[in-house]
Amino acid sequence: MSAATPPTAATISEATAALDRPLNAIGFEYELISPQRVTGRLKVTEICCQPFGVLNGGVSAMMAESVASLGAYVASGFRRVAGAQLSTNHIKAALLGDLVQVEALPIQVGKTIQVWEVQLWKMNPSAKKILLSTSKITLVSNLPASDDMKGYEEIVRKYAKL
């Protein structure tokens, strides 16, 4: 997760647990955190599925907003960010057992507003990516971070590629 050493499975799990409790609870794992890109993955389990064995759309939206928010937090110089708008288009379904890859990229990084695009793909064993959903997230990125957030900033710095 840092520039010095490649991430191990233990480091990835440790990072997600420290960075994002809701995503950690559903089994999501961060892979890369930087101001230019945030990636992660999720194995679709019963915890994150609808009763029909399909990834819940709310889980897709939660992943999108979470990874975009973390990227915006880093890109803003560790200022507090807040989601202002989230738009998600679901294109295909992910089923129980599928591996989902998530990637967030900034579209606009301003001093006050940031816009990020997040895509979710199903990863096939053939390494072909199938687009599942695309989201755009607008975030206010100039909010002051409280002193309580210093500890979180240190955790993000530990795992981010800056």
mmCIF file of C-alpha atoms in Angstrom, residues 3-105:
data_model
loop_
_atom_site.group_PDB
_atom_site.id
_atom_site.type_symbol
_atom_site.label_atom_id
_atom_site.label_comp_id
_atom_site.label_asym_id
_atom_site.label_seq_id
_atom_site.Cartn_x
_atom_site.Cartn_y
_atom_site.Cartn_z
ATOM 1 C CA ALA A 3 5.490 3.141 -2.370
ATOM 2 C CA ALA A 4 8.266 1.267 -0.537
ATOM 3 C CA THR A 5 6.804 -2.234 -0.308
ATOM 4 C CA PRO A 6 4.227 -4.110 -2.341
ATOM 5 C CA PRO A 7 1.042 -4.922 -0.419
ATOM 6 C CA THR A 8 0.544 -8.365 1.048
ATOM 7 C CA ALA A 9 -2.827 -9.948 1.796
ATOM 8 C CA ALA A 10 -2.311 -9.160 5.497
ATOM 9 C CA THR A 11 -1.422 -5.533 4.728
ATOM 10 C CA ILE A 12 -4.475 -5.128 2.478
ATOM 11 C CA SER A 13 -6.839 -6.553 5.108
ATOM 12 C CA GLU A 14 -5.200 -4.471 7.839
ATOM 13 C CA ALA A 15 -5.503 -1.313 5.727
ATOM 14 C CA THR A 16 -9.190 -1.793 4.971
ATOM 15 C CA ALA A 17 -9.985 -2.545 8.617
ATOM 16 C CA ALA A 18 -8.217 0.661 9.687
ATOM 17 C CA LEU A 19 -9.552 2.874 6.897
ATOM 18 C CA ASP A 20 -13.192 1.929 6.404
ATOM 19 C CA ARG A 21 -15.228 -0.112 8.872
ATOM 20 C CA PRO A 22 -18.392 -0.423 6.729
ATOM 21 C CA LEU A 23 -16.468 -1.677 3.681
ATOM 22 C CA ASN A 24 -14.355 -3.943 5.853
ATOM 23 C CA ALA A 25 -17.544 -5.452 7.307
ATOM 24 C CA ILE A 26 -18.697 -6.632 3.868
ATOM 25 C CA GLY A 27 -15.277 -8.017 2.897
ATOM 26 C CA PHE A 28 -14.025 -5.180 0.681
ATOM 27 C CA GLU A 29 -10.245 -4.757 0.426
ATOM 28 C CA TYR A 30 -8.386 -1.622 -0.674
ATOM 29 C CA GLU A 31 -5.522 -2.289 -3.089
ATOM 30 C CA LEU A 32 -4.247 1.187 -4.030
ATOM 31 C CA ILE A 33 -4.863 4.591 -2.491
ATOM 32 C CA SER A 34 -3.487 7.720 -4.147
ATOM 33 C CA PRO A 35 -4.682 11.208 -5.129
ATOM 34 C CA GLN A 36 -4.929 9.984 -8.743
ATOM 35 C CA ARG A 37 -6.534 6.561 -8.274
ATOM 36 C CA VAL A 38 -8.145 4.338 -5.661
ATOM 37 C CA THR A 39 -8.733 0.647 -6.281
ATOM 38 C CA GLY A 40 -10.084 -2.292 -4.360
ATOM 39 C CA ARG A 41 -11.945 -5.547 -4.656
ATOM 40 C CA LEU A 42 -14.872 -7.419 -3.184
ATOM 41 C CA LYS A 43 -15.781 -11.093 -3.306
ATOM 42 C CA VAL A 44 -19.582 -11.123 -3.532
ATOM 43 C CA THR A 45 -20.933 -13.011 -0.509
ATOM 44 C CA GLU A 46 -24.373 -13.437 1.026
ATOM 45 C CA ILE A 47 -23.654 -10.434 3.270
ATOM 46 C CA CYS A 48 -23.741 -8.041 0.308
ATOM 47 C CA CYS A 49 -26.397 -9.747 -1.839
ATOM 48 C CA GLN A 50 -30.095 -9.278 -2.357
ATOM 49 C CA PRO A 51 -32.202 -12.365 -1.502
ATOM 50 C CA PHE A 52 -31.858 -13.336 -5.201
ATOM 51 C CA GLY A 53 -28.067 -13.851 -4.956
ATOM 52 C CA VAL A 54 -27.270 -10.575 -6.747
ATOM 53 C CA LEU A 55 -24.959 -7.833 -5.441
ATOM 54 C CA ASN A 56 -27.146 -5.203 -3.783
ATOM 55 C CA GLY A 57 -27.144 -1.888 -5.673
ATOM 56 C CA GLY A 58 -26.792 -0.022 -2.388
ATOM 57 C CA VAL A 59 -23.556 -1.903 -1.748
ATOM 58 C CA SER A 60 -22.289 -0.815 -5.183
ATOM 59 C CA ALA A 61 -23.166 2.793 -4.330
ATOM 60 C CA MET A 62 -21.516 2.517 -0.898
ATOM 61 C CA MET A 63 -18.308 1.203 -2.455
ATOM 62 C CA ALA A 64 -18.351 3.977 -5.067
ATOM 63 C CA GLU A 65 -18.853 6.782 -2.563
ATOM 64 C CA SER A 66 -16.338 5.333 -0.116
ATOM 65 C CA VAL A 67 -13.466 4.913 -2.577
ATOM 66 C CA ALA A 68 -14.134 8.303 -4.194
ATOM 67 C CA SER A 69 -14.266 9.968 -0.773
ATOM 68 C CA LEU A 70 -10.954 8.441 0.253
ATOM 69 C CA GLY A 71 -9.342 9.572 -2.993
ATOM 70 C CA ALA A 72 -10.781 13.072 -2.576
ATOM 71 C CA TYR A 73 -9.551 13.194 1.033
ATOM 72 C CA VAL A 74 -5.995 12.432 -0.093
ATOM 73 C CA ALA A 75 -6.200 14.725 -3.155
ATOM 74 C CA SER A 76 -7.434 17.631 -1.005
ATOM 75 C CA GLY A 77 -4.398 17.494 1.231
ATOM 76 C CA PHE A 78 -6.293 15.621 3.966
ATOM 77 C CA ARG A 79 -9.162 18.073 4.312
ATOM 78 C CA ARG A 80 -12.504 16.700 5.383
ATOM 79 C CA VAL A 81 -14.726 15.855 2.411
ATOM 80 C CA ALA A 82 -18.476 15.381 2.177
ATOM 81 C CA GLY A 83 -20.495 13.803 -0.583
ATOM 82 C CA ALA A 84 -22.822 16.268 -2.291
ATOM 83 C CA GLN A 85 -24.179 14.078 -5.098
ATOM 84 C CA LEU A 86 -23.982 10.429 -6.110
ATOM 85 C CA SER A 87 -25.299 9.004 -9.360
ATOM 86 C CA THR A 88 -24.950 5.297 -10.091
ATOM 87 C CA ASN A 89 -25.931 3.425 -13.227
ATOM 88 C CA HIS A 90 -26.193 -0.345 -12.855
ATOM 89 C CA ILE A 91 -25.360 -2.066 -16.120
ATOM 90 C CA LYS A 92 -24.964 -5.761 -15.304
ATOM 91 C CA ALA A 93 -25.370 -7.923 -12.224
ATOM 92 C CA ALA A 94 -22.667 -9.445 -10.062
ATOM 93 C CA LEU A 95 -23.677 -12.790 -8.619
ATOM 94 C CA LEU A 96 -22.839 -14.601 -5.423
ATOM 95 C CA GLY A 97 -19.206 -15.728 -5.648
ATOM 96 C CA ASP A 98 -18.131 -13.176 -8.273
ATOM 97 C CA LEU A 99 -15.022 -11.059 -7.750
ATOM 98 C CA VAL A 100 -15.697 -7.339 -8.225
ATOM 99 C CA GLN A 101 -12.908 -4.858 -8.969
ATOM 100 C CA VAL A 102 -13.468 -1.184 -8.102
ATOM 101 C CA GLU A 103 -11.570 1.801 -9.525
ATOM 102 C CA ALA A 104 -12.049 5.486 -8.713
ATOM 103 C CA LEU A 105 -10.477 8.217 -10.849
#
